[in-house]
Coordinates of C-alpha atoms in Angstrom, one line a residue:
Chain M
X8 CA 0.0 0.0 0.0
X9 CA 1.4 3.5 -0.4
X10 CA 0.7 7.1 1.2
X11 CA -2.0 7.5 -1.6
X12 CA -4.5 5.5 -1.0
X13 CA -4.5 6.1 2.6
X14 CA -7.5 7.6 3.7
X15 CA -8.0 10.8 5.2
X16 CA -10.2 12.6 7.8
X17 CA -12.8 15.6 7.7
X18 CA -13.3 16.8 11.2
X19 CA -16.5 18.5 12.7
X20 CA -16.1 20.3 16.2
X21 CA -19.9 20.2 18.1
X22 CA -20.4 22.9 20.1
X23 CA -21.9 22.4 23.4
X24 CA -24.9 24.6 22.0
X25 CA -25.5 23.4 18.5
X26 CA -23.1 25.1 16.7
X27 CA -20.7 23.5 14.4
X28 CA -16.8 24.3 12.7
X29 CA -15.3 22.4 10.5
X30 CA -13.7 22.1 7.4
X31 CA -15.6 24.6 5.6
X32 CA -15.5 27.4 8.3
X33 CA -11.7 26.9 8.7
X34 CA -10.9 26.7 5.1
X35 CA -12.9 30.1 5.0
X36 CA -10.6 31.4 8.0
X37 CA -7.4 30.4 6.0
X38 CA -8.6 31.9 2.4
X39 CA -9.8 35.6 4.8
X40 CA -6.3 35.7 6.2
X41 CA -4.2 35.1 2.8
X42 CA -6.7 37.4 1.3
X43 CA -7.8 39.7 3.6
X44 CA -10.9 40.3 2.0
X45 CA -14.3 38.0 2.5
X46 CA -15.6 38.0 -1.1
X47 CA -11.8 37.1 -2.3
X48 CA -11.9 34.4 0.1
X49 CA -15.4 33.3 -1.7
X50 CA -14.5 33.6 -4.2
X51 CA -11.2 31.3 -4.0
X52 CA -12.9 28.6 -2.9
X53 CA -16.0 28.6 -5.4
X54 CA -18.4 29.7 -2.5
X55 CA -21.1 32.6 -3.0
X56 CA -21.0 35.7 -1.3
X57 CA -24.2 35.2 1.2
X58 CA -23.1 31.8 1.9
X59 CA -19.3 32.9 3.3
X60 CA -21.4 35.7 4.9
X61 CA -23.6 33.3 6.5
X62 CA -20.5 31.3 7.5
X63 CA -18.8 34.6 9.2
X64 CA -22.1 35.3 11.1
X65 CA -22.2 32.5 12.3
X66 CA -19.0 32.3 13.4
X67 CA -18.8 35.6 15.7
X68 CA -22.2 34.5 16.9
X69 CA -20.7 31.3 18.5
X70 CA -17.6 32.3 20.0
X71 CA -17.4 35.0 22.7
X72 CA -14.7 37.4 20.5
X73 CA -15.4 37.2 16.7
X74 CA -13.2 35.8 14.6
X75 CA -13.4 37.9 11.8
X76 CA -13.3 41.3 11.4
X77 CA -14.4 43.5 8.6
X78 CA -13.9 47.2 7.4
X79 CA -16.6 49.2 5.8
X80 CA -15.9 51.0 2.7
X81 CA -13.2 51.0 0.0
X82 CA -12.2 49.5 -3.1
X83 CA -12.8 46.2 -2.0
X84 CA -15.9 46.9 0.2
X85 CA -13.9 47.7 3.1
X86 CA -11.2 44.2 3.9
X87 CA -11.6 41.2 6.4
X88 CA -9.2 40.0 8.8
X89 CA -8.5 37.4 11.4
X90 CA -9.4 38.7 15.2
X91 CA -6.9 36.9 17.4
X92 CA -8.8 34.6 18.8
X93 CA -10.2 33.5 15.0
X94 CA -6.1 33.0 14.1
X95 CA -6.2 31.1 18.0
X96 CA -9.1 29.0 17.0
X97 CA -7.6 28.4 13.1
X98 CA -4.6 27.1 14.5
X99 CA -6.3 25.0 17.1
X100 CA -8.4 23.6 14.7
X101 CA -5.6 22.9 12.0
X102 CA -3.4 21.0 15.5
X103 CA -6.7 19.0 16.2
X104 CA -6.6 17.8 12.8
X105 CA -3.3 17.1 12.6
X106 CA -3.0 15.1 16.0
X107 CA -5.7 13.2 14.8
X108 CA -4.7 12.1 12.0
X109 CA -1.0 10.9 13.9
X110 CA -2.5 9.4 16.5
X111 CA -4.5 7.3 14.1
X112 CA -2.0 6.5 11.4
X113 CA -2.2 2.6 11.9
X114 CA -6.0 2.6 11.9
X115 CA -6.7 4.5 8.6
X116 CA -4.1 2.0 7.0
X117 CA -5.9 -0.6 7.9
X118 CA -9.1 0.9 6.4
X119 CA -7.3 1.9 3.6
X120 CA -6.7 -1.8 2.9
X121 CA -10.5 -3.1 3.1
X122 CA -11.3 -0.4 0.6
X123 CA -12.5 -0.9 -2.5
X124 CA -11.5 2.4 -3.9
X125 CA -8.8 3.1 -5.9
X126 CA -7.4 6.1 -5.7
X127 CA -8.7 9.4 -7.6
X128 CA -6.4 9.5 -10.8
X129 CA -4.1 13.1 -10.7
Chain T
X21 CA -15.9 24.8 32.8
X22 CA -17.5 21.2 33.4
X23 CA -17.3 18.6 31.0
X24 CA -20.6 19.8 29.6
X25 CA -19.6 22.5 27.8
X26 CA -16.5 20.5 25.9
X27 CA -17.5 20.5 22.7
X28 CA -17.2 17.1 21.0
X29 CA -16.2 16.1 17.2
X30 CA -17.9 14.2 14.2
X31 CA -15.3 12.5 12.4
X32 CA -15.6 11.2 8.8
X33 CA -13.4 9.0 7.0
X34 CA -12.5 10.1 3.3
X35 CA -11.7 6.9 1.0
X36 CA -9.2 7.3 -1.2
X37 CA -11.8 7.0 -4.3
X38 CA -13.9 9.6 -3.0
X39 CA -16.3 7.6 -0.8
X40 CA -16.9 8.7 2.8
X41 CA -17.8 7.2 5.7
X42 CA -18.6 9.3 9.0
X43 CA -21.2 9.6 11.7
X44 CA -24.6 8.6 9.8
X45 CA -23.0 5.3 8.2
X46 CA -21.2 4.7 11.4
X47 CA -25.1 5.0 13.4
X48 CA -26.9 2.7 10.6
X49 CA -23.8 -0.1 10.8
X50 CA -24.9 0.2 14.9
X51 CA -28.4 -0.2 14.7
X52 CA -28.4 -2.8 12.1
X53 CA -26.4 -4.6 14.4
X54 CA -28.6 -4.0 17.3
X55 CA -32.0 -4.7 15.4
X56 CA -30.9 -7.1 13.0
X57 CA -33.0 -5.0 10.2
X58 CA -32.6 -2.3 7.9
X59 CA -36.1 -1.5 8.3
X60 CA -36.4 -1.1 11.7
X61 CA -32.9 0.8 12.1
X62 CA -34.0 2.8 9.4
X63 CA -36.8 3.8 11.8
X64 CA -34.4 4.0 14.8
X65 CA -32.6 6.5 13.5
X66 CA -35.7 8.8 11.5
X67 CA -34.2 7.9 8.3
X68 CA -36.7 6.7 5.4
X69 CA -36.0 2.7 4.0
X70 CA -35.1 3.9 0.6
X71 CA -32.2 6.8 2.4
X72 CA -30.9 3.7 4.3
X73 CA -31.1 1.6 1.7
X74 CA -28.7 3.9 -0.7
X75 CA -26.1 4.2 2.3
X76 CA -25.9 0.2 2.9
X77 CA -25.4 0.3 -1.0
X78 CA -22.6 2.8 -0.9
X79 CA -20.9 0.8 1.8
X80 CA -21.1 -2.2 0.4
X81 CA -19.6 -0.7 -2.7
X82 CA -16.6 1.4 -1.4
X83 CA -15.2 -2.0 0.6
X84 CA -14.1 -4.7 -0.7
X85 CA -16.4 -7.0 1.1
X86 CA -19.7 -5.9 1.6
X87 CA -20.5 -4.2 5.4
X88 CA -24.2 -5.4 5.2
X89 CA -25.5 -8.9 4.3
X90 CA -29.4 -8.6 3.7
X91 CA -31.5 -11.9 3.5
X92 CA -34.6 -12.2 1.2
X93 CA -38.2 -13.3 2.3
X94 CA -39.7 -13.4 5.8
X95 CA -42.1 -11.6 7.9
X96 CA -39.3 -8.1 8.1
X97 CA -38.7 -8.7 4.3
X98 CA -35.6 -10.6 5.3
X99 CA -33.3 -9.4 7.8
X100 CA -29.8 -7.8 7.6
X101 CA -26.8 -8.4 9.5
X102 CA -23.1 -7.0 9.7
X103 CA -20.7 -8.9 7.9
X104 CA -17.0 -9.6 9.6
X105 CA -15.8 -7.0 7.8
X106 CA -18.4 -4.6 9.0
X107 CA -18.0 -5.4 12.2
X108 CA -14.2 -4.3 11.9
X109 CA -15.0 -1.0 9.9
X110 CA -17.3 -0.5 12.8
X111 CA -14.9 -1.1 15.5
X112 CA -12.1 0.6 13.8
X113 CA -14.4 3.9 13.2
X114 CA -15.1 3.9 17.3
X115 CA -11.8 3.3 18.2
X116 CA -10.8 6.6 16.0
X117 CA -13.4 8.7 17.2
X118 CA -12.4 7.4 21.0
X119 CA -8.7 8.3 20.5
X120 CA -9.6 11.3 18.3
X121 CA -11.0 12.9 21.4
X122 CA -8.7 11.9 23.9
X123 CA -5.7 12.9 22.1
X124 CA -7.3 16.4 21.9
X125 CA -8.5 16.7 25.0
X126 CA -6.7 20.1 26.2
X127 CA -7.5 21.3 22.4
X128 CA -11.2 20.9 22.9
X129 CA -11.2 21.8 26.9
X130 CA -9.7 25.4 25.0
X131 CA -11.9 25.8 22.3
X132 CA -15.0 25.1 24.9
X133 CA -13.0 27.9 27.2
X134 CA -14.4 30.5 23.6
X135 CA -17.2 29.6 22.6
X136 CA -20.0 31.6 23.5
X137 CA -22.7 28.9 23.2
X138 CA -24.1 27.8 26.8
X139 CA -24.7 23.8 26.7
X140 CA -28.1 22.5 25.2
X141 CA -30.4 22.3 28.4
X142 CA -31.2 18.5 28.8

């Protein structure tokens, strides 16, 4: 077996009240801070406007500081950036996922070897 | 903090193919092996027959021996049962999710420490 058809993970965090991060919220946090600009960040990662709106609202909403901040006005619209705690809560995320993925290594191997499913063609 | 408000994770598995496996297969694999029926765990878990029925089909595609053996005839239509080798994709998943959250316990003891959502009153 080699390294490519060994599975990977997509982790969810559960909030205690409902809400929910993952991989779409935190790929949203990484594209906002190499972009600094929300509908940049959309637009990198094929998502509309509303929805990476929606995602940002939700994400101040759940967590006591917001994680993203945005400017009004500009060329862009005004930019978005990363509040502390939203680059805390990236990189804590990003550690989660890799730990998980370490401390699981012989595991996914072995489901890598029951699969049927040869690897996606690059 | 109590262990309330520690937010918890929902892990899915990507296969190498593009297949996934994560908390709803992981649920129907548990209550087909608790009922001995897809109907009735379809029902268990609010899902309709023919939803159920796609995600048994799935599994028993993307592995290379099928998760779900399903006899014809009989009062229940037949009954369904795990194969050995759902059995181990079903322990194997647990045993991720279990070490998954242990290994990140201070992680998730943080990122409950920010979150602004009080725990779901039971």
């Amino acid at each position: 077996m080699t390294a490519k058809n060994k599975p990977g993970l997509s982790i969810r965090i559960d909030l205690p009240g409902g809400g929910r991060f993952g991989p779409g919220k935190a790929a949203l946090l990484d594209a906002i801070a190499e972009l600094g600009s929300l509908n940049k960040a959309a637009h990198e990662l094929g998502m509309s406007y509303p929805r990476a709106r929606k995602l940002v609202e939700e994400m101040n909403r759940d967590f006591q500081t917001p994680l993203v901040l945005s400017s009004q006005g500009g060329a862009d619209g005004g930019g978005s950036r990363l509040s502390d705690a939203g680059q805390e809560l990236r990189d804590l995320y990003h550690q989660l996922c890799k730990r998980s993925l370490a401390h699981n290594e012989a595991l996914l191997a072995r489901i890598g070897q029951v699969t049927n499913q040869a690897p996606v063609p690059k």
